[in-house]
Amino acid sequence: MRADARERRNAIVDAARAVFTERGHDAPLDAVAELAKVGIATLYRNFPTREDLVTAVAVATLTDVREAADVALTAMPTDPTSAWHTLVARLVELRLGALIPALVERSFTELAPEVLAVREVTKAKMTATIGAAQSAGLVRPDLQPLEFVMALAKLTRPQIELSDEAMPNLVPRLVAVFMAGLRPDGTDLPV
């Protein structure tokens, strides 16, 4: 694939992630094309069906999770606390909660083969990273990778507008409460 075609395709995937995050996975594809600054025909040339685009978004998101876990795992031996907090911040930044419906429209068993392949590699990397955090005494020994990622997804899903107005720091606060609950020593929340 030519470099300009790859850039255009990546722009469409990035735009789809943003649109799905803000408007849900059934958002109009015209909005994706507009944000990507391409015509709808270009979008459909790259992704003939909505499912093709959703698959590309899933692969990109899982790849980002894997890369974040890889960075954290590399940093764990020298600064486990910073590595763990950086990983959590990156996963929160990805807003997994807004993307999960697009990633699993039906069930985990019906995901496209390319999504399943990336998911397995991502799961292995997250398992290793959580294991390193457990060995460093940062998280409970019974924490499972899937429950960790799914909990962050639940905590970062879009809130109703009233929540955002009344409690602008709701998501960071909920993540802090969750992270405090994961600590094996049961220490208080940071102030």
PDB file of C-alpha atoms in Angstrom:
ATOM      1  CA  MET A   1       0.000   0.000   0.000  1.00  0.00           C
ATOM      2  CA  ARG A   2       1.296   3.449  -0.915  1.00  0.00           C
ATOM      3  CA  ALA A   3       2.185   5.800   1.912  1.00  0.00           C
ATOM      4  CA  ASP A   4      -0.573   8.303   1.052  1.00  0.00           C
ATOM      5  CA  ALA A   5      -3.168   5.522   0.879  1.00  0.00           C
ATOM      6  CA  ARG A   6      -1.991   4.169   4.248  1.00  0.00           C
ATOM      7  CA  GLU A   7      -2.207   7.665   5.772  1.00  0.00           C
ATOM      8  CA  ARG A   8      -5.732   8.093   4.396  1.00  0.00           C
ATOM      9  CA  ARG A   9      -6.780   4.700   5.759  1.00  0.00           C
ATOM     10  CA  ASN A  10      -5.279   5.505   9.180  1.00  0.00           C
ATOM     11  CA  ALA A  11      -7.078   8.876   9.169  1.00  0.00           C
ATOM     12  CA  ILE A  12     -10.376   7.090   8.569  1.00  0.00           C
ATOM     13  CA  VAL A  13      -9.729   4.645  11.430  1.00  0.00           C
ATOM     14  CA  ASP A  14      -8.722   7.489  13.775  1.00  0.00           C
ATOM     15  CA  ALA A  15     -11.826   9.439  12.783  1.00  0.00           C
ATOM     16  CA  ALA A  16     -14.022   6.385  13.322  1.00  0.00           C
ATOM     17  CA  ARG A  17     -12.569   5.915  16.791  1.00  0.00           C
ATOM     18  CA  ALA A  18     -13.339   9.540  17.643  1.00  0.00           C
ATOM     19  CA  VAL A  19     -16.848   9.443  16.179  1.00  0.00           C
ATOM     20  CA  PHE A  20     -17.690   6.089  17.795  1.00  0.00           C
ATOM     21  CA  THR A  21     -16.394   7.427  21.110  1.00  0.00           C
ATOM     22  CA  GLU A  22     -18.555  10.539  20.959  1.00  0.00           C
ATOM     23  CA  ARG A  23     -21.660   9.291  19.145  1.00  0.00           C
ATOM     24  CA  GLY A  24     -21.730   5.537  19.544  1.00  0.00           C
ATOM     25  CA  HIS A  25     -20.843   2.718  17.192  1.00  0.00           C
ATOM     26  CA  ASP A  26     -23.955   3.249  15.075  1.00  0.00           C
ATOM     27  CA  ALA A  27     -23.019   6.853  14.232  1.00  0.00           C
ATOM     28  CA  PRO A  28     -23.392   7.823  10.571  1.00  0.00           C
ATOM     29  CA  LEU A  29     -20.369   6.988   8.479  1.00  0.00           C
ATOM     30  CA  ASP A  30     -20.717  10.393   6.807  1.00  0.00           C
ATOM     31  CA  ALA A  31     -19.518  11.868  10.118  1.00  0.00           C
ATOM     32  CA  VAL A  32     -16.470   9.604  10.001  1.00  0.00           C
ATOM     33  CA  ALA A  33     -15.675  10.616   6.421  1.00  0.00           C
ATOM     34  CA  GLU A  34     -16.087  14.296   7.276  1.00  0.00           C
ATOM     35  CA  LEU A  35     -13.784  14.101  10.294  1.00  0.00           C
ATOM     36  CA  ALA A  36     -11.214  12.138   8.261  1.00  0.00           C
ATOM     37  CA  LYS A  37     -11.462  14.792   5.521  1.00  0.00           C
ATOM     38  CA  VAL A  38     -12.266  12.214   2.855  1.00  0.00           C
ATOM     39  CA  GLY A  39     -15.298  11.626   0.712  1.00  0.00           C
ATOM     40  CA  ILE A  40     -17.740   8.894   1.622  1.00  0.00           C
ATOM     41  CA  ALA A  41     -16.686   7.003  -1.513  1.00  0.00           C
ATOM     42  CA  THR A  42     -13.091   6.946  -0.245  1.00  0.00           C
ATOM     43  CA  LEU A  43     -14.293   5.629   3.096  1.00  0.00           C
ATOM     44  CA  TYR A  44     -16.210   2.825   1.364  1.00  0.00           C
ATOM     45  CA  ARG A  45     -13.267   2.009  -0.923  1.00  0.00           C
ATOM     46  CA  ASN A  46     -11.176   1.430   2.185  1.00  0.00           C
ATOM     47  CA  PHE A  47     -13.935  -0.167   4.275  1.00  0.00           C
ATOM     48  CA  PRO A  48     -16.734  -1.625   2.126  1.00  0.00           C
ATOM     49  CA  THR A  49     -18.925  -2.328   5.175  1.00  0.00           C
ATOM     50  CA  ARG A  50     -19.447  -0.848   8.617  1.00  0.00           C
ATOM     51  CA  GLU A  51     -18.216  -4.152  10.021  1.00  0.00           C
ATOM     52  CA  ASP A  52     -14.925  -3.747   8.139  1.00  0.00           C
ATOM     53  CA  LEU A  53     -14.462  -0.326   9.740  1.00  0.00           C
ATOM     54  CA  VAL A  54     -15.435  -1.607  13.191  1.00  0.00           C
ATOM     55  CA  THR A  55     -12.889  -4.413  12.766  1.00  0.00           C
ATOM     56  CA  ALA A  56     -10.170  -1.884  11.889  1.00  0.00           C
ATOM     57  CA  VAL A  57     -11.100   0.214  14.945  1.00  0.00           C
ATOM     58  CA  ALA A  58     -10.970  -2.885  17.146  1.00  0.00           C
ATOM     59  CA  VAL A  59      -7.543  -3.871  15.831  1.00  0.00           C
ATOM     60  CA  ALA A  60      -6.207  -0.316  16.277  1.00  0.00           C
ATOM     61  CA  THR A  61      -7.585  -0.072  19.818  1.00  0.00           C
ATOM     62  CA  LEU A  62      -6.261  -3.465  20.882  1.00  0.00           C
ATOM     63  CA  THR A  63      -2.898  -2.575  19.340  1.00  0.00           C
ATOM     64  CA  ASP A  64      -2.809   0.636  21.389  1.00  0.00           C
ATOM     65  CA  VAL A  65      -3.595  -1.336  24.561  1.00  0.00           C
ATOM     66  CA  ARG A  66      -0.836  -3.822  23.741  1.00  0.00           C
ATOM     67  CA  GLU A  67       1.668  -1.051  23.042  1.00  0.00           C
ATOM     68  CA  ALA A  68       0.783   0.671  26.337  1.00  0.00           C
ATOM     69  CA  ALA A  69       1.255  -2.634  28.176  1.00  0.00           C
ATOM     70  CA  ASP A  70       4.554  -3.200  26.382  1.00  0.00           C
ATOM     71  CA  VAL A  71       5.846   0.239  27.429  1.00  0.00           C
ATOM     72  CA  ALA A  72       4.762  -0.417  31.020  1.00  0.00           C
ATOM     73  CA  LEU A  73       6.312  -3.880  31.070  1.00  0.00           C
ATOM     74  CA  THR A  74       9.620  -2.495  29.817  1.00  0.00           C
ATOM     75  CA  ALA A  75       9.622   0.187  32.539  1.00  0.00           C
ATOM     76  CA  MET A  76       8.514  -2.108  35.387  1.00  0.00           C
ATOM     77  CA  PRO A  77      12.013  -3.260  36.464  1.00  0.00           C
ATOM     78  CA  THR A  78      13.282   0.283  37.045  1.00  0.00           C
ATOM     79  CA  ASP A  79      10.167   2.216  38.144  1.00  0.00           C
ATOM     80  CA  PRO A  80       7.144  -0.058  38.638  1.00  0.00           C
ATOM     81  CA  THR A  81       4.926   2.577  40.249  1.00  0.00           C
ATOM     82  CA  SER A  82       5.383   5.069  37.436  1.00  0.00           C
ATOM     83  CA  ALA A  83       5.019   2.332  34.812  1.00  0.00           C
ATOM     84  CA  TRP A  84       1.747   1.129  36.360  1.00  0.00           C
ATOM     85  CA  HIS A  85       0.285   4.638  36.674  1.00  0.00           C
ATOM     86  CA  THR A  86       1.341   5.515  33.129  1.00  0.00           C
ATOM     87  CA  LEU A  87      -0.356   2.364  31.832  1.00  0.00           C
ATOM     88  CA  VAL A  88      -3.591   3.152  33.649  1.00  0.00           C
ATOM     89  CA  ALA A  89      -3.530   6.763  32.415  1.00  0.00           C
ATOM     90  CA  ARG A  90      -3.042   5.592  28.826  1.00  0.00           C
ATOM     91  CA  LEU A  91      -5.885   3.072  29.064  1.00  0.00           C
ATOM     92  CA  VAL A  92      -8.169   5.758  30.496  1.00  0.00           C
ATOM     93  CA  GLU A  93      -7.111   8.101  27.685  1.00  0.00           C
ATOM     94  CA  LEU A  94      -8.155   5.469  25.121  1.00  0.00           C
ATOM     95  CA  ARG A  95     -11.725   5.724  26.473  1.00  0.00           C
ATOM     96  CA  LEU A  96     -12.287   2.023  26.118  1.00  0.00           C
ATOM     97  CA  GLY A  97     -15.756   2.339  27.620  1.00  0.00           C
ATOM     98  CA  ALA A  98     -16.975   4.289  24.633  1.00  0.00           C
ATOM     99  CA  LEU A  99     -15.418   1.867  22.165  1.00  0.00           C
ATOM    100  CA  ILE A 100     -16.354  -1.485  23.714  1.00  0.00           C
ATOM    101  CA  PRO A 101     -19.832  -1.591  22.080  1.00  0.00           C
ATOM    102  CA  ALA A 102     -18.205  -1.141  18.680  1.00  0.00           C
ATOM    103  CA  LEU A 103     -15.620  -3.798  19.447  1.00  0.00           C
ATOM    104  CA  VAL A 104     -18.060  -6.456  20.582  1.00  0.00           C
ATOM    105  CA  GLU A 105     -21.346  -5.859  18.781  1.00  0.00           C
ATOM    106  CA  ARG A 106     -22.409  -9.453  19.261  1.00  0.00           C
ATOM    107  CA  SER A 107     -20.077 -11.522  21.407  1.00  0.00           C
ATOM    108  CA  PHE A 108     -16.390 -12.187  21.928  1.00  0.00           C
ATOM    109  CA  THR A 109     -16.723 -15.460  20.026  1.00  0.00           C
ATOM    110  CA  GLU A 110     -17.988 -13.719  16.887  1.00  0.00           C
ATOM    111  CA  LEU A 111     -15.111 -11.298  16.493  1.00  0.00           C
ATOM    112  CA  ALA A 112     -13.266 -11.177  13.178  1.00  0.00           C
ATOM    113  CA  PRO A 113     -10.189 -13.448  12.996  1.00  0.00           C
ATOM    114  CA  GLU A 114      -7.798 -10.481  12.807  1.00  0.00           C
ATOM    115  CA  VAL A 115      -9.369  -9.020  15.963  1.00  0.00           C
ATOM    116  CA  LEU A 116      -9.079 -12.364  17.760  1.00  0.00           C
ATOM    117  CA  ALA A 117      -5.404 -12.621  16.807  1.00  0.00           C
ATOM    118  CA  VAL A 118      -4.565  -9.134  18.074  1.00  0.00           C
ATOM    119  CA  ARG A 119      -6.675  -9.706  21.186  1.00  0.00           C
ATOM    120  CA  GLU A 120      -4.623 -12.801  22.092  1.00  0.00           C
ATOM    121  CA  VAL A 121      -1.320 -10.930  21.782  1.00  0.00           C
ATOM    122  CA  THR A 122      -2.744  -7.994  23.746  1.00  0.00           C
ATOM    123  CA  LYS A 123      -4.102 -10.301  26.437  1.00  0.00           C
ATOM    124  CA  ALA A 124      -0.693 -11.969  26.820  1.00  0.00           C
ATOM    125  CA  LYS A 125       1.056  -8.594  27.140  1.00  0.00           C
ATOM    126  CA  MET A 126      -1.511  -7.311  29.669  1.00  0.00           C
ATOM    127  CA  THR A 127      -1.204 -10.553  31.647  1.00  0.00           C
ATOM    128  CA  ALA A 128       2.577 -10.131  31.827  1.00  0.00           C
ATOM    129  CA  THR A 129       2.246  -6.466  32.819  1.00  0.00           C
ATOM    130  CA  ILE A 130      -0.278  -7.174  35.553  1.00  0.00           C
ATOM    131  CA  GLY A 131       1.955 -10.009  36.759  1.00  0.00           C
ATOM    132  CA  ALA A 132       4.865  -7.579  36.999  1.00  0.00           C
ATOM    133  CA  ALA A 133       2.687  -5.092  38.911  1.00  0.00           C
ATOM    134  CA  GLN A 134       1.626  -7.879  41.264  1.00  0.00           C
ATOM    135  CA  SER A 135       5.259  -8.910  41.796  1.00  0.00           C
ATOM    136  CA  ALA A 136       6.106  -5.286  42.585  1.00  0.00           C
ATOM    137  CA  GLY A 137       3.353  -5.254  45.214  1.00  0.00           C
ATOM    138  CA  LEU A 138       1.290  -2.649  43.373  1.00  0.00           C
ATOM    139  CA  VAL A 139      -1.909  -4.628  42.855  1.00  0.00           C
ATOM    140  CA  ARG A 140      -3.829  -7.489  44.418  1.00  0.00           C
ATOM    141  CA  PRO A 141      -2.558 -10.957  43.548  1.00  0.00           C
ATOM    142  CA  ASP A 142      -6.028 -12.061  42.393  1.00  0.00           C
ATOM    143  CA  LEU A 143      -6.459  -9.359  39.725  1.00  0.00           C
ATOM    144  CA  GLN A 144      -7.218 -10.828  36.293  1.00  0.00           C
ATOM    145  CA  PRO A 145      -6.323  -8.931  33.076  1.00  0.00           C
ATOM    146  CA  LEU A 146      -9.799  -9.095  31.536  1.00  0.00           C
ATOM    147  CA  GLU A 147     -11.523  -7.856  34.690  1.00  0.00           C
ATOM    148  CA  PHE A 148      -8.998  -5.013  34.935  1.00  0.00           C
ATOM    149  CA  VAL A 149      -9.546  -3.853  31.347  1.00  0.00           C
ATOM    150  CA  MET A 150     -13.324  -4.309  31.537  1.00  0.00           C
ATOM    151  CA  ALA A 151     -13.493  -2.361  34.814  1.00  0.00           C
ATOM    152  CA  LEU A 152     -11.563   0.518  33.246  1.00  0.00           C
ATOM    153  CA  ALA A 153     -13.903   0.333  30.256  1.00  0.00           C
ATOM    154  CA  LYS A 154     -16.924   0.599  32.553  1.00  0.00           C
ATOM    155  CA  LEU A 155     -15.394   3.507  34.445  1.00  0.00           C
ATOM    156  CA  THR A 156     -14.485   5.428  31.291  1.00  0.00           C
ATOM    157  CA  ARG A 157     -17.692   5.005  29.341  1.00  0.00           C
ATOM    158  CA  PRO A 158     -19.412   8.262  28.438  1.00  0.00           C
ATOM    159  CA  GLN A 159     -21.255   9.841  31.339  1.00  0.00           C
ATOM    160  CA  ILE A 160     -24.528  11.701  31.032  1.00  0.00           C
ATOM    161  CA  GLU A 161     -24.023  15.414  30.487  1.00  0.00           C
ATOM    162  CA  LEU A 162     -25.409  16.265  33.914  1.00  0.00           C
ATOM    163  CA  SER A 163     -22.646  14.184  35.509  1.00  0.00           C
ATOM    164  CA  ASP A 164     -19.982  16.015  33.516  1.00  0.00           C
ATOM    165  CA  GLU A 165     -21.367  19.388  34.585  1.00  0.00           C
ATOM    166  CA  ALA A 166     -21.958  18.524  38.244  1.00  0.00           C
ATOM    167  CA  MET A 167     -18.785  16.465  38.687  1.00  0.00           C
ATOM    168  CA  PRO A 168     -16.227  17.355  36.022  1.00  0.00           C
ATOM    169  CA  ASN A 169     -13.627  15.054  37.581  1.00  0.00           C
ATOM    170  CA  LEU A 170     -15.915  12.053  37.976  1.00  0.00           C
ATOM    171  CA  VAL A 171     -13.962   9.654  35.757  1.00  0.00           C
ATOM    172  CA  PRO A 172     -10.536  10.432  37.279  1.00  0.00           C
ATOM    173  CA  ARG A 173     -12.052  10.120  40.763  1.00  0.00           C
ATOM    174  CA  LEU A 174     -13.701   6.772  39.958  1.00  0.00           C
ATOM    175  CA  VAL A 175     -10.455   5.490  38.456  1.00  0.00           C
ATOM    176  CA  ALA A 176      -8.566   6.603  41.592  1.00  0.00           C
ATOM    177  CA  VAL A 177     -11.077   4.773  43.822  1.00  0.00           C
ATOM    178  CA  PHE A 178     -10.772   1.667  41.644  1.00  0.00           C
ATOM    179  CA  MET A 179      -6.976   1.794  41.661  1.00  0.00           C
ATOM    180  CA  ALA A 180      -6.926   2.233  45.448  1.00  0.00           C
ATOM    181  CA  GLY A 181      -9.110  -0.855  45.734  1.00  0.00           C
ATOM    182  CA  LEU A 182      -6.626  -2.848  43.684  1.00  0.00           C
ATOM    183  CA  ARG A 183      -3.763  -2.210  46.105  1.00  0.00           C
ATOM    184  CA  PRO A 184      -2.877  -5.287  48.134  1.00  0.00           C
ATOM    185  CA  ASP A 185      -2.244  -3.294  51.329  1.00  0.00           C
ATOM    186  CA  GLY A 186      -5.616  -1.569  51.476  1.00  0.00           C
ATOM    187  CA  THR A 187      -4.105   1.873  52.004  1.00  0.00           C
ATOM    188  CA  ASP A 188      -6.269   4.996  51.851  1.00  0.00           C
ATOM    189  CA  LEU A 189      -6.921   6.940  48.678  1.00  0.00           C
ATOM    190  CA  PRO A 190      -4.290   9.520  47.759  1.00  0.00           C
ATOM    191  CA  VAL A 191      -5.354  13.044  48.638  1.00  0.00           C
TER     192      VAL A 191
END
